[in-house]
Coordinates of C-alpha atoms in Angstrom, one line a residue:
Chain S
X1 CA 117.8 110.1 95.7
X2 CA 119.7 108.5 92.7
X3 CA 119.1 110.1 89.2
X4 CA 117.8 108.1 86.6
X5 CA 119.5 107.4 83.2
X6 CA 118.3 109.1 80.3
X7 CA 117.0 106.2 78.5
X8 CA 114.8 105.3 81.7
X9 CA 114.0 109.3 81.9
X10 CA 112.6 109.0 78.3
X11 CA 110.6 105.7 78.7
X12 CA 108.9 107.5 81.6
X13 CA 108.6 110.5 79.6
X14 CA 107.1 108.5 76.2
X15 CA 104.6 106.6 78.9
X16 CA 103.3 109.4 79.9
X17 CA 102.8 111.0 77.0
X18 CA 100.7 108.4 75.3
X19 CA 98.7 107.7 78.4
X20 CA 97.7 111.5 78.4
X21 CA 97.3 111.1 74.6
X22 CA 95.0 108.4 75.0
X23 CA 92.7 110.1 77.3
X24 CA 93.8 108.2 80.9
X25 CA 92.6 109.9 83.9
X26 CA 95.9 112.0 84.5
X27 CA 95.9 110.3 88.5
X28 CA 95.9 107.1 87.2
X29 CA 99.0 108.1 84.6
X30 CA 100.8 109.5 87.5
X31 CA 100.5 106.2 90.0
X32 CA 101.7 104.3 87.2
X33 CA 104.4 106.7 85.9
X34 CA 105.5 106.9 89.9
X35 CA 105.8 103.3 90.7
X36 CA 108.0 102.6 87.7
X37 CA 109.9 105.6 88.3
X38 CA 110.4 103.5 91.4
X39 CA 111.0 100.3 90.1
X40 CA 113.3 102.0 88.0
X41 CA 115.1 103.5 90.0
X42 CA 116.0 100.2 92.7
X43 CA 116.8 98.3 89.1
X44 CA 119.6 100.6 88.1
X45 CA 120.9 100.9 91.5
X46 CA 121.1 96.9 90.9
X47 CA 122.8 97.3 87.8
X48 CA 119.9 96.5 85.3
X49 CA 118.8 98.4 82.0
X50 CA 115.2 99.8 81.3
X51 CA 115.2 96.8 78.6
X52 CA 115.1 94.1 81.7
X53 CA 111.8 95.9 82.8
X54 CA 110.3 96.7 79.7
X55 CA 111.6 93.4 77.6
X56 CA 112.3 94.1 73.8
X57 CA 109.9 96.2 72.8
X58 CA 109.3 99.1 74.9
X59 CA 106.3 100.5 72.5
X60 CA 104.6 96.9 73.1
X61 CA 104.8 97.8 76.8
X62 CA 103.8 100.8 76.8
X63 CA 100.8 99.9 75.0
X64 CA 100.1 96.7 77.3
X65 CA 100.1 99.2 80.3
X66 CA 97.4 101.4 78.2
X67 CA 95.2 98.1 77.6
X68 CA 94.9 97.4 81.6
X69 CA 93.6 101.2 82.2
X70 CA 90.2 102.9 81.5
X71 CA 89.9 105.6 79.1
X72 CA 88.5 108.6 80.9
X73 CA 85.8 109.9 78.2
X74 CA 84.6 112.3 80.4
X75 CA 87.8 114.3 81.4
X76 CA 88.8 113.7 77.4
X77 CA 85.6 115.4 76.7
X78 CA 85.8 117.9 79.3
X79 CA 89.6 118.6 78.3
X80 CA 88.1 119.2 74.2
X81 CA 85.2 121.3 75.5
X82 CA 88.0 123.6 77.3
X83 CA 89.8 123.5 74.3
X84 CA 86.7 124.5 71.8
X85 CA 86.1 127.4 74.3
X86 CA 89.3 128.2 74.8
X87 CA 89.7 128.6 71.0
X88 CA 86.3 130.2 70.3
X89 CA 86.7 133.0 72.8
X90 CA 89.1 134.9 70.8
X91 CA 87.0 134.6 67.5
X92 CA 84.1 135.6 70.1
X93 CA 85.8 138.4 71.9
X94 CA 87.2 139.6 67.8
X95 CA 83.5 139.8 66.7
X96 CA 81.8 141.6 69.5
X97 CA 84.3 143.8 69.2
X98 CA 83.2 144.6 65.3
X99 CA 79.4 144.9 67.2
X100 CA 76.6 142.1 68.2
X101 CA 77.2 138.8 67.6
X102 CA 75.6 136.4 64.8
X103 CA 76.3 133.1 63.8
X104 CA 75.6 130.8 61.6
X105 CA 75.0 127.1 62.2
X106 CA 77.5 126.0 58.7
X107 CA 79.5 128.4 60.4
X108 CA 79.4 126.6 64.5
X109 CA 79.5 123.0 63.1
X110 CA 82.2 123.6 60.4
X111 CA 84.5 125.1 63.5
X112 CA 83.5 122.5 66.1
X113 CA 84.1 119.6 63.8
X114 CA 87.1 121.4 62.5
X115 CA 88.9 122.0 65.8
X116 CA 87.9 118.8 66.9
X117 CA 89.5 116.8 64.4
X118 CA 92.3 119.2 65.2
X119 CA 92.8 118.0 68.3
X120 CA 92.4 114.3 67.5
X121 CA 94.9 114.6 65.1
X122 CA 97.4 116.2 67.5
X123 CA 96.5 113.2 70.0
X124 CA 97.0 110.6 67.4
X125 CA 100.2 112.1 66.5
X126 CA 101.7 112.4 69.6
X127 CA 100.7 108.8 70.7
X128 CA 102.3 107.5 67.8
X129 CA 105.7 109.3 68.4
X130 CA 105.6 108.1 71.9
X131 CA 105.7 104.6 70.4
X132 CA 108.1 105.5 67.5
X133 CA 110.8 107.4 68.8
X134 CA 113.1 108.1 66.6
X135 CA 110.6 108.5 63.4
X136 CA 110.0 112.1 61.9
X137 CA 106.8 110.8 60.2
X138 CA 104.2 111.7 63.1
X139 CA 105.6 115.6 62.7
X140 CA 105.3 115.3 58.8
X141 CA 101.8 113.8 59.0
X142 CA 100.9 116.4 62.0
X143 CA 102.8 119.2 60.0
X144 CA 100.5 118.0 56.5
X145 CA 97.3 117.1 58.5
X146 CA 97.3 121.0 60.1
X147 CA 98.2 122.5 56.9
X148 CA 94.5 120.7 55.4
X149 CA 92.5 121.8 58.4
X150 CA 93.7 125.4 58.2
X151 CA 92.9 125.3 55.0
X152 CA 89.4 124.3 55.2
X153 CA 89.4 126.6 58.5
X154 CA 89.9 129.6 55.9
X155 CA 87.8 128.2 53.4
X156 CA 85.0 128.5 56.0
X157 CA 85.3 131.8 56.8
X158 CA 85.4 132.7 53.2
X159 CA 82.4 130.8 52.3
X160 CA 80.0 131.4 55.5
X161 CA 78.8 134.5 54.1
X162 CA 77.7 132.8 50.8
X163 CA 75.9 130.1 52.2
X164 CA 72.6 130.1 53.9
X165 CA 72.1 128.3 56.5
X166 CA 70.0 129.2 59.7
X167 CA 71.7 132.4 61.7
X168 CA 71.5 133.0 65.3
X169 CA 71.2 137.1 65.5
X170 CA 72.1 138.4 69.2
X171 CA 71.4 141.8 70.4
X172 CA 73.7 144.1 71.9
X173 CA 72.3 142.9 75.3
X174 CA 72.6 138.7 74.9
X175 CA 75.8 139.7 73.5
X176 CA 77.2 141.2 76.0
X177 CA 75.6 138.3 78.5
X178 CA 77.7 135.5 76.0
X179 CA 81.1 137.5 76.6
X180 CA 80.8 138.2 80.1
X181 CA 79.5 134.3 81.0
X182 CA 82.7 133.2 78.3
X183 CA 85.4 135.0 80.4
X184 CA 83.9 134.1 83.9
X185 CA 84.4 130.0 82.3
X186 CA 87.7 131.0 80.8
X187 CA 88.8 132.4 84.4
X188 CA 87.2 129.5 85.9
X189 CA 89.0 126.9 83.8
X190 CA 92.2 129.1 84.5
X191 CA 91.7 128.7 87.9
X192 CA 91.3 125.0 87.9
X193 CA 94.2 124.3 86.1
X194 CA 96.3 126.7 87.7
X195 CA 97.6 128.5 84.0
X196 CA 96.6 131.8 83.2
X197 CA 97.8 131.8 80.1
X198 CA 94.6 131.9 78.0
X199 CA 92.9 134.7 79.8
X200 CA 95.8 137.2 79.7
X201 CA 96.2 136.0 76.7
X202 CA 93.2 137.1 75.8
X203 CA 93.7 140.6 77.4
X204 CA 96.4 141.2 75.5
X205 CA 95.1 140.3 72.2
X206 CA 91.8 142.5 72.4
X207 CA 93.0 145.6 74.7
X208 CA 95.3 146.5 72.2
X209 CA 93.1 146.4 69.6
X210 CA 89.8 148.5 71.3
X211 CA 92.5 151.5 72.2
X212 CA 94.1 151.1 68.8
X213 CA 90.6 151.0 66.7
X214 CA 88.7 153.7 69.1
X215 CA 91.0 155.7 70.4
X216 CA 93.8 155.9 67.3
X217 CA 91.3 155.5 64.7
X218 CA 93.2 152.1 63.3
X219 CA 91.7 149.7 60.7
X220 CA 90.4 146.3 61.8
X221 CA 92.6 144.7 60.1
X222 CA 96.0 146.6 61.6
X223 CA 94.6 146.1 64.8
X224 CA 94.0 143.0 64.5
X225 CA 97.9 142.6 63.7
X226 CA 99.0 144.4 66.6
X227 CA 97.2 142.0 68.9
X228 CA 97.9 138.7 67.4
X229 CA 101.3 139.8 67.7
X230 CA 101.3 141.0 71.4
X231 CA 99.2 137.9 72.7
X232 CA 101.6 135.2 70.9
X233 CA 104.6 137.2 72.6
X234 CA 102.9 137.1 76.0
X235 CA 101.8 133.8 75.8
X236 CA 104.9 132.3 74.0
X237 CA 106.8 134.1 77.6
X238 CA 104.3 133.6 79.9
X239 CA 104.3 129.4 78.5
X240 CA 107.6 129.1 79.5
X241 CA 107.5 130.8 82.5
X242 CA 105.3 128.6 84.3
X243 CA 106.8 125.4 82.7
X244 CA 110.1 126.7 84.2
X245 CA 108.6 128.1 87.7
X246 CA 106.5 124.5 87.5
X247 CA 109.9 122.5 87.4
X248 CA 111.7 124.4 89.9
X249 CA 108.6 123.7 92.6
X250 CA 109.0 119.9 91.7
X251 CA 112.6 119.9 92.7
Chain K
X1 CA 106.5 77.2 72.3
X2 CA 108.4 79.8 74.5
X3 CA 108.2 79.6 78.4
X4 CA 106.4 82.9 78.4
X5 CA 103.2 82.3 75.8
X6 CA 103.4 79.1 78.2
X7 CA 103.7 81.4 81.2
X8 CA 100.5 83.7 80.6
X9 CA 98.0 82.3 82.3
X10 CA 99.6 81.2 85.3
X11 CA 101.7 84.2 86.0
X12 CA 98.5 85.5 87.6
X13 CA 97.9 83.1 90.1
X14 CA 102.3 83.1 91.0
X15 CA 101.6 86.8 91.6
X16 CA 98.6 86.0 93.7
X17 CA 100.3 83.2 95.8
X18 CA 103.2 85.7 96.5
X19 CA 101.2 88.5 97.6
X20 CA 99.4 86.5 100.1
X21 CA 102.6 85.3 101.4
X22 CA 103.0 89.0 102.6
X23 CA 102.6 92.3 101.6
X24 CA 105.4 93.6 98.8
X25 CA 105.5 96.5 96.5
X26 CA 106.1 96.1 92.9
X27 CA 110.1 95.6 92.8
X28 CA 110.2 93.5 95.8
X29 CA 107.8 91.3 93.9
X30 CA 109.5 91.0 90.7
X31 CA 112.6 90.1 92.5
X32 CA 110.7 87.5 94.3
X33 CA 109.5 86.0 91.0
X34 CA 113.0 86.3 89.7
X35 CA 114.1 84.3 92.6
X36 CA 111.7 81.4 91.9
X37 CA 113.0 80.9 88.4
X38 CA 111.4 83.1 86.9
X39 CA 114.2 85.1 86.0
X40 CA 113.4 85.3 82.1
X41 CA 109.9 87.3 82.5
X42 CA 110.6 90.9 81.6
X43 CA 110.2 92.9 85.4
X44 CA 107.9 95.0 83.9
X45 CA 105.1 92.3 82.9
X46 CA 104.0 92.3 86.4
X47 CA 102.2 96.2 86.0
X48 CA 99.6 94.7 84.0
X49 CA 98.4 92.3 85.9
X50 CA 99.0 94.5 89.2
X51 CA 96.5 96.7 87.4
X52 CA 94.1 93.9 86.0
X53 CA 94.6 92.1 89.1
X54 CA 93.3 95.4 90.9
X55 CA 90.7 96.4 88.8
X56 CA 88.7 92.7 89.5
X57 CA 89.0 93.0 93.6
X58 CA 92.2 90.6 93.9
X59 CA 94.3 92.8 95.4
X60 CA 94.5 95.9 97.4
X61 CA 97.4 98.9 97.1
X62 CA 98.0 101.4 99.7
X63 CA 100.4 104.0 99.6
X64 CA 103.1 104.0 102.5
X65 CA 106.2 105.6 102.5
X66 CA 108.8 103.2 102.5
X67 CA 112.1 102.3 104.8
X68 CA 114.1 103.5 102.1
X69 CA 112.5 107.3 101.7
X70 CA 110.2 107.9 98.7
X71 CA 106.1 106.6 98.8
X72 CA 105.4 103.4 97.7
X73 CA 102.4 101.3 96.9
X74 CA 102.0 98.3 98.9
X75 CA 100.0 95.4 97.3
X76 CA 97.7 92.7 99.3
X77 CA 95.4 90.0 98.9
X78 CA 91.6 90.9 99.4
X79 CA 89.5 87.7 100.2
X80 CA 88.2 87.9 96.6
X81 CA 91.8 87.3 95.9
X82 CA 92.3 84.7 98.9
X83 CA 89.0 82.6 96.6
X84 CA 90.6 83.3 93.5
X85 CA 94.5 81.9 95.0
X86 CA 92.6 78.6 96.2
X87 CA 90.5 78.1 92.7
X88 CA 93.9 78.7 90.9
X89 CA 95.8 76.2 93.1
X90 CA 93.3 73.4 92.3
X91 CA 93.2 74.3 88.7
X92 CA 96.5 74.3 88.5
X93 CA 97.3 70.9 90.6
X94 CA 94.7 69.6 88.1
X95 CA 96.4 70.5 85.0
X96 CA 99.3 69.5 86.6
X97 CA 99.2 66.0 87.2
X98 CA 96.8 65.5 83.7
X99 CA 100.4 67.0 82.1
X100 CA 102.4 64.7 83.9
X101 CA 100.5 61.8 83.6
X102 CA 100.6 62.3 79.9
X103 CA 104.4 63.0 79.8
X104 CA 104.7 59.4 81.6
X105 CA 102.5 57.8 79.0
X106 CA 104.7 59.1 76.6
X107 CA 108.2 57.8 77.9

């Protein structure tokens, strides 16, 4: 088979994107994405340009394409749920390892609305580059946007112990029943999406840190160093080795 | 006005009438229109409606792999779409002659 030129390759690549981005079922992104990877293809063998197909504007096309498919709310909501867990698992696997867990509800809705608008903001920003190629604004506004909600993110830590609001105490038992049933979803949703990234992610962030604090005698806070530092190196690696191993399966 | 806005509504029922002809997938089918005259509508404007036109129980796609090597989807008319073709053609023969018959008046 033919290879396709670049400025096809990246139309393909942009649609795809903002389909994903705007939470279309990822089957129905690829049937599209296919067929005009097709069309494509049979077009430049005939000597025409990605502009024939997709007329002047190929942002306007893209967008057209977008109009005539169904947003999937519930894999977008499924996908931000992951996501939330995914996220909350470290901060729930840090605490219990401090003792039992508590929490307070300024505390949950803060972070769930936080990480939320987190994630929309990421979606918006990367549907809008899709659209706007060559523009650096969506990474200023994503950079800005980020820099606000880590901001606030802090601020809540900071504040949550000054404000009252109602506090869910566990015990050492239901504690220990929240982590196990969070790593048997996080293994599940591994599974399912075929990345293990978060859950030895995960390993290596806390295992470090319960031999370091119990066995070495280590602060918290050190600890805590060590193992942001040795999950982001495993993660950063074992990110790219999948996307890599990924692309050599699809060729 | 521009031959597309005109174009809108009736590129539909062209896509229609050439699907029940016989079964094409989509770059066989933009040639087609290309080859009817309609060489000034962008290739790509016939996803859309493929989609729309799917979505309302027109038209059927299967996946086949094609002559050529890679899968393709193969588009055809359902009878929804065989009721819908025969309403278009009368609306259209309609609008038709009312438009002629007023371009007559005229000259």
């Amino acid at each position: 088979m033919q290879t396709l030129s670049d400025e096809s390759r990246r139309f393909l690549e942009d649609l795809t994107l903002y389909l994903l981005a705007s939470g279309k079922n990822e089957q129905a992104t690829q049937d599209i994405v296919t067929e005009l990877e097709d069309h494509l293809q049979e077009a430049e063998a005939d000597g025409k340009s990605v502009a024939a197909i997709t007329g002047d504007s190929p942002a306007a096309y893209i967008q057209s394409i977008a109009s005539e498919m169904t947003t999937d709310y519930r894999e977008s909501v499924w996908l931000l749920l992951q996501i939330l867990a995914g996220v909350f698992s470290f901060l729930l696997f840090q605490d219990l390892l401090d003792g039992p867990l508590s929490y307070s509800l300024y505390f949950l809705v803060g972070f769930t609305v936080l990480i939320s608008s987190l994630l929309i903001v990421l979606s918006r920003c990367l549907r809008y580059s899709a659209t706007h190629t060559s523009s650096k604004r969506p990474i200023l506004l994503f950079g800005l946007s980020t820099g606000v909600i880590f901001l606030l993110l802090m601020g809540l830590f900071l504040t949550d112990p000054q404000i009252t609001s109602p506090t869910i105490h566990f015990s050492w038992l239901t504690s220990s029943i929240v982590g196990l049933s969070a790593f048997l979803l996080i293994g599940y949703s591994a599974y399912r999406a075929k990345t293990w990234v978060l859950p030895l992610g995960l390993l290596a962030y806390l295992l470090p840190q319960f031999f370091l604090r119990y066995q070495l005698n280590w602060s918290a806070l050190s600890a805590v160093g060590v193992g942001y530092v040795c999950a982001t190196v495993l993660m950063t690696a074992l990110f790219f080795y999948e996307t890599t191993s990924k692309k050599t399966n699809q060729t | 006005m521009s031959s597309t806005q005109m174009l809108k509504g009736i590129l539909d029922g062209c896509l229609l009438a050439l699907i029940a002809e016989e079964e094409v997938y989509g770059y066989e089918l933009a040639t087609k229109l290309a080859a009817h005259g309609f060489a000034d509508v962008s290739e790509g404007t016939i996803y859309p409606l493929l989609m729309r036109m799917q979505k309302l129980g027109w038209i059927e796609a299967t996946q086949r792999v094609s002559p050529s090597g890679p899968k393709r989807k193969y588009y055809t008319v359902t009878p929804d779409g065989r009721e819908e073709l025969a309403a278009f053609t009368t609306r259209w023969q309609q609008l038709a002659a009312s438009v002629q018959h007023i371009l007559k008046e005229d000259s």
